[in-house]
XYZ file of C-alpha atoms in Angstrom:
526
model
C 135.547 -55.134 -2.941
C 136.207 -55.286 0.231
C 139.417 -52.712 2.399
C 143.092 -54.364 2.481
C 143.563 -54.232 5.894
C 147.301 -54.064 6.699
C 149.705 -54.132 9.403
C 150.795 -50.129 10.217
C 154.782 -49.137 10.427
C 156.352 -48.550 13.625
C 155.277 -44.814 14.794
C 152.599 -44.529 11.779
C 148.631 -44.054 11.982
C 147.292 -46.991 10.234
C 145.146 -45.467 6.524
C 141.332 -45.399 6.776
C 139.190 -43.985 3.883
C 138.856 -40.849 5.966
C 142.640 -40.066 6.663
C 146.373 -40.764 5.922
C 148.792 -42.304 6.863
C 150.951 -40.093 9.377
C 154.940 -40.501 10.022
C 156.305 -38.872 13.081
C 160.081 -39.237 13.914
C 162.704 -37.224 15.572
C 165.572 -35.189 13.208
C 169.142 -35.846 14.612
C 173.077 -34.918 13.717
C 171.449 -32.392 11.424
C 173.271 -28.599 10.879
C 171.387 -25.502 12.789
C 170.751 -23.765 9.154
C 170.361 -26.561 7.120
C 167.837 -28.219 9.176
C 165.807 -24.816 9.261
C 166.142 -25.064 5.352
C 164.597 -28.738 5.165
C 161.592 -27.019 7.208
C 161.736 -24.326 5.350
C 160.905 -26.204 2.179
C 157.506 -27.475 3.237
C 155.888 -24.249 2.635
C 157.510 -24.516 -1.446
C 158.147 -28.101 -2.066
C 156.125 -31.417 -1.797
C 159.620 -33.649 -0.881
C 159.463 -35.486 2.806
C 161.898 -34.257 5.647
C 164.164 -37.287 4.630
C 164.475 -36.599 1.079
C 165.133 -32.555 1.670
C 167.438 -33.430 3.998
C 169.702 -36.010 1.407
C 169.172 -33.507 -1.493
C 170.709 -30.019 0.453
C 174.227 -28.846 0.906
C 175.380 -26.489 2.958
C 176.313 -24.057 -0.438
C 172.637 -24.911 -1.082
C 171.360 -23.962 2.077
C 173.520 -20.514 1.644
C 171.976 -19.604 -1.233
C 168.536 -20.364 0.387
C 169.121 -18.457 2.780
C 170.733 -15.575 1.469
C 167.939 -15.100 -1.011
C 164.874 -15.564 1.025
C 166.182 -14.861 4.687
C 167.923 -11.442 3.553
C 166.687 -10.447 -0.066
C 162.499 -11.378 0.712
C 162.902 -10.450 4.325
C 161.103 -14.417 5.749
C 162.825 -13.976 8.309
C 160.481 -17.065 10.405
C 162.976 -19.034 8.801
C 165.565 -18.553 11.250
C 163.344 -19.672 13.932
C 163.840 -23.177 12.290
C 167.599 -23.041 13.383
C 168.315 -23.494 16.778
C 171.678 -23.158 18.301
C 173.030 -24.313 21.691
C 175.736 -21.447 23.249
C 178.040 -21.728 26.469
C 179.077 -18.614 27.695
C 181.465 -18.750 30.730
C 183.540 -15.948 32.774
C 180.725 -13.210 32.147
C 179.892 -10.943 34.877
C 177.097 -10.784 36.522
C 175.782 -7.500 35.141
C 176.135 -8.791 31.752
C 174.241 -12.437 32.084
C 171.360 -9.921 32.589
C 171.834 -8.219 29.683
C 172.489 -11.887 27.511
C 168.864 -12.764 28.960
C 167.006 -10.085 28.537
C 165.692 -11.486 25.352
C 161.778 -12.943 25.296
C 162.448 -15.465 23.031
C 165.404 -16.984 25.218
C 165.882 -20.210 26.448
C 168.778 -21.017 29.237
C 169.928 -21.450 32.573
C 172.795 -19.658 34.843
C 174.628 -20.088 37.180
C 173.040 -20.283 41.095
C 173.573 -18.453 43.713
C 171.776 -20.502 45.743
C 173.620 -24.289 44.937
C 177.074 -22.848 44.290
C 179.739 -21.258 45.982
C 180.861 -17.860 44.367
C 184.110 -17.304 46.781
C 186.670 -18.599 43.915
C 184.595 -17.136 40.873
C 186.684 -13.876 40.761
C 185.087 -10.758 39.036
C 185.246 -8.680 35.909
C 187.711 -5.641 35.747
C 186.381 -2.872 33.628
C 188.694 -0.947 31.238
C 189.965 2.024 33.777
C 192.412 2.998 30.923
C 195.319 4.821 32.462
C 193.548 5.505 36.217
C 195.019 3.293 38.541
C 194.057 5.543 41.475
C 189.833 4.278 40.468
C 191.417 0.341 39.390
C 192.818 0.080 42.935
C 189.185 1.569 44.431
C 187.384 -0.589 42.469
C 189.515 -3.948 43.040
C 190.181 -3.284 46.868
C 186.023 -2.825 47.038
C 185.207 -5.968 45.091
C 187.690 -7.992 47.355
C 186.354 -6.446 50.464
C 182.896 -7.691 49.085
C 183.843 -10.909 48.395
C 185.618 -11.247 51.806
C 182.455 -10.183 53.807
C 180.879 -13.132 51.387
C 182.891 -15.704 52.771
C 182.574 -14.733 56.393
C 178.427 -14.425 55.588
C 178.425 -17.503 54.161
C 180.017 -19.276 57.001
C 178.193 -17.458 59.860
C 174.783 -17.937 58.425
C 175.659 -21.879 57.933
C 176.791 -22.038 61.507
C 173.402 -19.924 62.790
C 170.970 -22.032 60.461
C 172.411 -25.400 61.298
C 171.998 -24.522 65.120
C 168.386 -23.123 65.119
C 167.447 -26.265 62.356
C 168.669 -29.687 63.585
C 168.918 -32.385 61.324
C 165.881 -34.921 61.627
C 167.097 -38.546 61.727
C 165.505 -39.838 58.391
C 167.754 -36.882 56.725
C 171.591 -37.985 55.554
C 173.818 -35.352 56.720
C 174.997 -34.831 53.141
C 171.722 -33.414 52.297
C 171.422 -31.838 55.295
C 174.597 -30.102 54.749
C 173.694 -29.382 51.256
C 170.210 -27.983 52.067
C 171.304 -25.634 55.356
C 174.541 -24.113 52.518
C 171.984 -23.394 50.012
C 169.631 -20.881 52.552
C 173.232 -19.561 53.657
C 173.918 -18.595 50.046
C 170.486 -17.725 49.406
C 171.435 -14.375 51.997
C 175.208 -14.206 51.353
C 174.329 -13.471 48.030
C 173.129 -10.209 48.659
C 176.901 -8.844 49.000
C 178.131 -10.247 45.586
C 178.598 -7.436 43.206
C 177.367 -7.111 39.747
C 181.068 -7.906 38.335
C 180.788 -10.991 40.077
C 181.949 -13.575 37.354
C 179.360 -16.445 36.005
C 178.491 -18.776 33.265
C 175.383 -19.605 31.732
C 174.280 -21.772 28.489
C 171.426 -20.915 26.048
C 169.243 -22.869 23.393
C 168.047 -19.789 20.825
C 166.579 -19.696 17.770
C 168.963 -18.031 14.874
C 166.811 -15.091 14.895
C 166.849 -14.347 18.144
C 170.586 -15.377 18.013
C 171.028 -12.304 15.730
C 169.268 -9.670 17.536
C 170.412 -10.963 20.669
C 173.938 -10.125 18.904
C 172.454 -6.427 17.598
C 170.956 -5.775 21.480
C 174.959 -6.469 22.862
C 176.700 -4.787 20.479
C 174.476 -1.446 20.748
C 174.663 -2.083 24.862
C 176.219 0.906 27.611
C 178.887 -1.390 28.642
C 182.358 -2.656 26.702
C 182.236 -5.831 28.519
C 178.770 -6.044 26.855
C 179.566 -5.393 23.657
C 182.982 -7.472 23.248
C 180.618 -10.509 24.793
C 177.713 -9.468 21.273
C 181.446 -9.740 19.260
C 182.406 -13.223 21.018
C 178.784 -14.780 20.461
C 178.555 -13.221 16.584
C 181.960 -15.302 16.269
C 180.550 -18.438 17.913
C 177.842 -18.755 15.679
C 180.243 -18.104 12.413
C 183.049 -20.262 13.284
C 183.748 -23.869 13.719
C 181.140 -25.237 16.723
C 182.766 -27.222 19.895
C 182.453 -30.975 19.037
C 182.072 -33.413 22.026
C 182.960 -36.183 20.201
C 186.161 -34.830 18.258
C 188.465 -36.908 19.778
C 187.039 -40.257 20.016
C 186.042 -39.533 15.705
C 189.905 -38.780 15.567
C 190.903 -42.166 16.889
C 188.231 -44.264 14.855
C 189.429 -42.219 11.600
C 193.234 -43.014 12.955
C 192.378 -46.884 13.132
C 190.796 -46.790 9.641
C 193.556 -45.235 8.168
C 195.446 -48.037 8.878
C 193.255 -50.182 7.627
C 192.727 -48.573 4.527
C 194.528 -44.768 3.709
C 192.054 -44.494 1.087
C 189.053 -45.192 3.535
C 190.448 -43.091 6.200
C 190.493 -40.015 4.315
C 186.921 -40.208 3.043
C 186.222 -41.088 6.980
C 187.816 -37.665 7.937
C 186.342 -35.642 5.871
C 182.654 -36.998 6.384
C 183.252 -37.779 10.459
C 185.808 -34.260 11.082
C 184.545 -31.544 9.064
C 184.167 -28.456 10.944
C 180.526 -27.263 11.426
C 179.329 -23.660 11.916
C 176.109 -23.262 13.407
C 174.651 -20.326 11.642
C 177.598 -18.873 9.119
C 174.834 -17.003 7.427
C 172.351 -16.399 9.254
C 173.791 -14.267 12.257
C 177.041 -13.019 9.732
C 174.893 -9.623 9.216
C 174.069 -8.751 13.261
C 175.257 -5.272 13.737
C 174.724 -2.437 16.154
C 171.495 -1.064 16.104
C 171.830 2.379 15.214
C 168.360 3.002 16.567
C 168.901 1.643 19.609
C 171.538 4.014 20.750
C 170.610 6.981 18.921
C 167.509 6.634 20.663
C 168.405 5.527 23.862
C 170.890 8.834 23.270
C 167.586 10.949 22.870
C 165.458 10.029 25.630
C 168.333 10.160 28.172
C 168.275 14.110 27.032
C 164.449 14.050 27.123
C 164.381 12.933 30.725
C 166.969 15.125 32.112
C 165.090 17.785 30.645
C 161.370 16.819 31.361
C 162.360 14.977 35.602
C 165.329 18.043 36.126
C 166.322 17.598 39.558
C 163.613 16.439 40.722
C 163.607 14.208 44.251
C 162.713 10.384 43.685
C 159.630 10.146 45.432
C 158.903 7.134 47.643
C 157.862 4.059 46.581
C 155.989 0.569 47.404
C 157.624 -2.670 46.938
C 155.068 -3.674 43.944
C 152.723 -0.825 42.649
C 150.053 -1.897 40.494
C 149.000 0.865 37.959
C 146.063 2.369 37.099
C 144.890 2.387 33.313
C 145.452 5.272 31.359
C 145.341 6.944 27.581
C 147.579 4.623 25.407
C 149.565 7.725 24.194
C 150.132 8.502 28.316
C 151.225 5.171 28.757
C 154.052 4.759 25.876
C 155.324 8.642 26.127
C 155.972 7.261 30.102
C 157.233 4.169 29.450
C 159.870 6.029 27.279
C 161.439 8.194 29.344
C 160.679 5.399 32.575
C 163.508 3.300 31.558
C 165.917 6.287 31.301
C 165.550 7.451 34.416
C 165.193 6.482 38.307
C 161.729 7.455 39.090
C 158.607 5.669 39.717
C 156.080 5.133 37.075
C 153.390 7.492 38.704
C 156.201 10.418 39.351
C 156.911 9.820 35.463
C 153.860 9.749 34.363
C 152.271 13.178 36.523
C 155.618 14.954 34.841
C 154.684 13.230 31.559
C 150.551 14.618 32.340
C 151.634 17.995 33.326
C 153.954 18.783 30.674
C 150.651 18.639 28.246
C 149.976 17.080 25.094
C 152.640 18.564 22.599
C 155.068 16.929 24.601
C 153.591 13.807 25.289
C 153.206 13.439 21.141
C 156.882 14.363 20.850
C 158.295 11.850 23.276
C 156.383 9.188 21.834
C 157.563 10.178 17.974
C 161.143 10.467 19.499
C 161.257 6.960 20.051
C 160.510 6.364 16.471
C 162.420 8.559 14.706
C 165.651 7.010 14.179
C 163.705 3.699 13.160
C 165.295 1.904 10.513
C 163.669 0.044 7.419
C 164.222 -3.071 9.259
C 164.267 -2.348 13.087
C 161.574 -3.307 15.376
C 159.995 -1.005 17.304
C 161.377 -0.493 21.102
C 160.071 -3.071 23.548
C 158.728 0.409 25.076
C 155.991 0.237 22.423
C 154.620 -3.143 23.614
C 152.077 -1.588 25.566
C 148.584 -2.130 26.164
C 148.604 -5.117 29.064
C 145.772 -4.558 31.531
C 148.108 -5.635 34.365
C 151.132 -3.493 35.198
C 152.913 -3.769 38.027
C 156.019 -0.955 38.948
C 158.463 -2.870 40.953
C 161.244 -1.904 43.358
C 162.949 -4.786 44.142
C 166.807 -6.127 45.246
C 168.616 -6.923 42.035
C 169.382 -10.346 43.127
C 165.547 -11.376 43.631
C 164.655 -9.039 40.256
C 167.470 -12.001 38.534
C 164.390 -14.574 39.191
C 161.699 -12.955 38.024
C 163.346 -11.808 34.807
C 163.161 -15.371 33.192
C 159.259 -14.550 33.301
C 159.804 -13.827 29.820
C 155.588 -13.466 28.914
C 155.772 -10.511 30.826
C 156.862 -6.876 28.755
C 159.623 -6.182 31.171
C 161.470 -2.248 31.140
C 164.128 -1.993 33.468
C 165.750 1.041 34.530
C 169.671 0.976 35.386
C 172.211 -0.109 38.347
C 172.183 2.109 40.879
C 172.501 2.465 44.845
C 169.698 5.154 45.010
C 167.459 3.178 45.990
C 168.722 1.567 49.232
C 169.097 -1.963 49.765
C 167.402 -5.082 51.352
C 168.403 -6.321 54.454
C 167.717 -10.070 55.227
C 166.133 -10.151 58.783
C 168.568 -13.661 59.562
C 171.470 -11.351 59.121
C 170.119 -9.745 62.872
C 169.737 -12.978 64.457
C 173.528 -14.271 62.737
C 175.034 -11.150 64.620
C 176.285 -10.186 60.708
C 173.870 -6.901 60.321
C 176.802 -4.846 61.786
C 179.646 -6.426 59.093
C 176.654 -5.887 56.204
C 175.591 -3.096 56.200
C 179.204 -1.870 56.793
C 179.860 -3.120 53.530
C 177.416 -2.085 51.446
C 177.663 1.511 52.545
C 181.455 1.215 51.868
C 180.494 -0.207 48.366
C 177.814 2.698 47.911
C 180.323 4.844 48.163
C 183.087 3.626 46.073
C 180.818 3.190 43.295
C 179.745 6.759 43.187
C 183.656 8.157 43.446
C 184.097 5.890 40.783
C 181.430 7.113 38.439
C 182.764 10.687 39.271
C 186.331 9.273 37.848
C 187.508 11.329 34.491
C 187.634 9.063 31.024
C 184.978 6.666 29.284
C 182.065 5.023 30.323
C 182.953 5.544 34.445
C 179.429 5.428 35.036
C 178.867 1.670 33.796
C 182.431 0.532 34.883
C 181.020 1.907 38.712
C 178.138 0.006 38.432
C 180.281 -3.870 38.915
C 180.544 -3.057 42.117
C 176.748 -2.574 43.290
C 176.431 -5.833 45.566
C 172.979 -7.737 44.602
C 171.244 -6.738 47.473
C 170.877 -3.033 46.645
C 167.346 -2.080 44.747
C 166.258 -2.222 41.151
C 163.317 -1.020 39.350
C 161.413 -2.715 36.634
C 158.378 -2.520 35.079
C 156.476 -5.488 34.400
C 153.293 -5.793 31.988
C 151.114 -8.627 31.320
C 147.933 -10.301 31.187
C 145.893 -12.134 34.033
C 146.776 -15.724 33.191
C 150.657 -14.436 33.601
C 150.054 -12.648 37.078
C 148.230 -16.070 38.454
C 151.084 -17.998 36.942
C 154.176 -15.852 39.038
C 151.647 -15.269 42.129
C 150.890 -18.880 42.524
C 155.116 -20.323 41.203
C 157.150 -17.969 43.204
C 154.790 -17.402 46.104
C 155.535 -21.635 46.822
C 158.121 -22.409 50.449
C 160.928 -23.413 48.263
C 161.539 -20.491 46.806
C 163.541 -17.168 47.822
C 162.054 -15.011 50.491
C 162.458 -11.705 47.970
C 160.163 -12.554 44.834
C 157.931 -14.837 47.361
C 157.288 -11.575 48.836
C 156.799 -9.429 45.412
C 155.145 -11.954 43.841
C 152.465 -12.389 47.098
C 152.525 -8.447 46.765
C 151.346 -8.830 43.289
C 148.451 -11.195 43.866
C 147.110 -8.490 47.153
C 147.390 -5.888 44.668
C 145.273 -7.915 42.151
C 142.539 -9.210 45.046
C 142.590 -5.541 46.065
C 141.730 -4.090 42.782
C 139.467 -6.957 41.589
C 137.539 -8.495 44.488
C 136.148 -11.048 42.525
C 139.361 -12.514 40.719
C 141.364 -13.060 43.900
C 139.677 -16.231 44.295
C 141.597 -17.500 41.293
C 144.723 -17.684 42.680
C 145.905 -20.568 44.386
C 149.005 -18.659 46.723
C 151.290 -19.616 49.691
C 150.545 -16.985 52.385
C 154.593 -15.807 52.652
C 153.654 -14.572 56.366
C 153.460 -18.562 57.386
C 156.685 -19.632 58.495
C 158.881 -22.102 56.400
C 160.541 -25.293 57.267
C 164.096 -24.758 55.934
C 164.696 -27.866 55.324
C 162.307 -28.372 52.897
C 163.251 -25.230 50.700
């Protein structure tokens, strides 16, 4: 008997004898945890997408949830629930801390496209000290006043060294010649500096995203790990509330009895993850350790002078029990890697073994180890670097990143267009000034001076990092950010990187397909 051949569904692999039919077809208008219950279900039930997805409730889903997500520990089911998140009027300082997560997705603010003169600034908690509030808000203003004049000279100076070519409307000229301004004004906004961002994150991540904030140094911080842990448990920001509202209006008077079951199917309030993120809580580990190896590096470093330091230092491999006691105490400190790690040698092996199990000895049943621990990449690169190009490279999020904290010890970057604008004199004026109010007001009695000082460390002053990965992730950043059209800092650290590599490994610097950042760059075409 011969095969029925017949005519396959839209978006459907026609049956042979050797294989079946396949569906494909996008899931839409579907709940954050119930759709990562529907998925969920393949692994235990033989029902299609469609027919999970008619038979669950969200008291179902709940239940689900509860038992297998919390009781079994499966946690991979959360990864099934993704959850968009706006988060608007957050400093600076703490967008940093909201992305520092390796399984985030999102975008921020730019200080390249977008004028930051009108954004205003966070104002720490200075409790009853109005002597460090007026410091603090006469130093951000004086910041954001230097901004303005930057931003204005450095259009001015660009637009008269870079005329605009015919076959270019002066709208995009305009635009193009404001965005290079702000790409150098920007190193005088502080770390308050207010901005929004959005994120796409999986509920997992969602909730130790929210664990990470609410253990974090800073109020601000923690009040935003509060604010997000709310988000996800009540009711979600619906786009099309009011134009539902007016359709369910214009049935009711139609029908009353139709209107009402409109309303409830077409307004019911949805909550993106009500169970999933409900149990995010500080991380006791996290800040009793971070407690710990604070002490641990005051003790082992002392006094001790920061030694000097390249832009991007490329380390040399070392005993894995070396590497993780240093990368401990690295992030609590402001030292280079190498002056760490020659304490760290010197101190012998007792200690080394006794940093290492400090890290682990407030570990809870279900904590993670400390990103500190994620060690073994063959490429490691220490990295001094101004905080506003350091902003770009952290959404490399492959790489193991460690960063130490905000602080002015390390100098700042100075933009060499600043000379040529005639603005060096204004600059550098200003972020001495700023230098200094931020360490009177870390001297200031009460809580948490320290962090509330460091909203006023403009973007331009240096931040360390240390970045880990493998090969195929240093070709990737040498060869993206090395390209004209981006920023002069991380072009230069990430052309650093790839001399670093060539220099190590002769024969791999072949492999890299870089801009030369020593070629000069048509502006216009940034």
């Amino acid at each position: 008997m011969s095969d029925v051949i017949t005519k396959p569904e839209p978006h459907k692999v026609a049956p042979s004898k050797d294989a079946p039919a396949v569906e494909v077809f996008a899931v839409y208008g579907v709940e954050p945890e119930i759709q990562a219950y529907a998925m969920a279900k393949y692994s235990r039930s033989a029902l299609s997408m469609k027919e999970s997805l008619k038979e669950i409730t969200q008291q179902k889903a709940e239940k689900f949830l509860n038992t297998f997500y919390f009781q079994y520990g499966h946690r991979s089911i959360a990864d099934l629930a993704h959850i968009a998140l706006a988060i608007e009027k957050l400093s600076i300082l703490a967008a940093i801390a909201v992305a520092d997560e390796q399984r985030w997705d999102g975008q921020e603010r730019s200080t390249r496209y977008q004028d930051f003169r009108k954004s205003g600034y966070c104002l720490p908690d200075f409790g009853g000290d109005e002597q460090a509030r007026a410091l603090y808000r006469n130093t951000m203003d004086g910041l954001f006043d230097v901004y303005e004049v930057l931003s204005q000279r450095l259009y001015q100076y660009l637009a008269d060294i870079t005329p605009r070519p015919e076959d270019m409307k002066p709208e995009a000229y305009e635009r193009t010649v404001k965005a290079r301004a702000f790409d150098i004004s920007r190193y005088i906004l502080p770390l308050g500096t207010n901005t929004s961002l959005g994120e796409i994150v999986n509920a997992r991540t969602l909730e130790s995203q929210v664990s990470h904030l609410l253990s974090h140094t800073h109020r601000e911080v923690r009040q935003l790990g509060e604010l997000l842990k709310n988000a996800a448990l009540s009711p979600a920001y619906n786009v099309n509330q009011e134009s539902l509202e007016e359709l369910v209006a214009q049935i009711r008077r139609v029908s009353p009895e139709l209107g009402a079951k409109a309303a409830q199917e077409l307004l019911r309030e949805v909550r993106v993850a009500p169970t999933l993120v409900k149990y995010a809580d500080p991380s006791a580990y996290e800040i009793e350790t971070r407690r710990a190896l604070r002490q641990a590096a005051v003790e082992l470093m002392g006094r001790t002078q920061v030694a000097p330091s390249k832009l991007v230092d490329l380390l040399d491999e070392e005993p894995m029990e070396v590497e993780l006691a240093t990368t401990l105490l690295y992030e609590h400190c402001p030292y280079p890697y190498r002056q760490v790690r020659q304490a760290i040698q010197a101190a012998g092996e007792k200690m080394r073994r006794e940093i290492v199990d400090l890290g682990l000895r407030h570990r809870g049943k279900h904590d993670e180890m400390l990103r500190a621990y994620c060690a073994g990449q063959q490429f490691r690169f220490d990295i001094l670097m101004d905080i506003g190009g350091f902003r770009d490279l952290h959404r490399h999020r492959r790489c193991i990143q460690i960063g130490q904290g905000f602080t002015t010890k390390h100098g700042y970057d100075l933009p060499p267009e600043l000379e040529a604008a005639g603005a060096r004199q204004g600059y550098d004026a200003a972020m001495k000034q700023a230098a200094a109010a931020v360490d009177q007001l870390a001297r200031r009695p009460g809580d948490e001076t320290a962090e509330n000082a460091q909203y006023a460390i403009p973007l331009g002053y240096r931040k360390r990092t240390l970045f880990k990965m493998d090969f195929a992730e240093v070709v990737y950043i040498s060869e993206l950010r090395t390209g004209p059209a981006g920023h002069i800092s991380y072009r230069s650290v990430a052309y650093a990187m790839y001399e670093a590599v060539a220099q190590k490994y002769p024969a791999l610097g072949k492999y890299f397909r870089v801009q030369d950042v020593r070629e000069p760059v048509d502006l216009l075409k940034r």
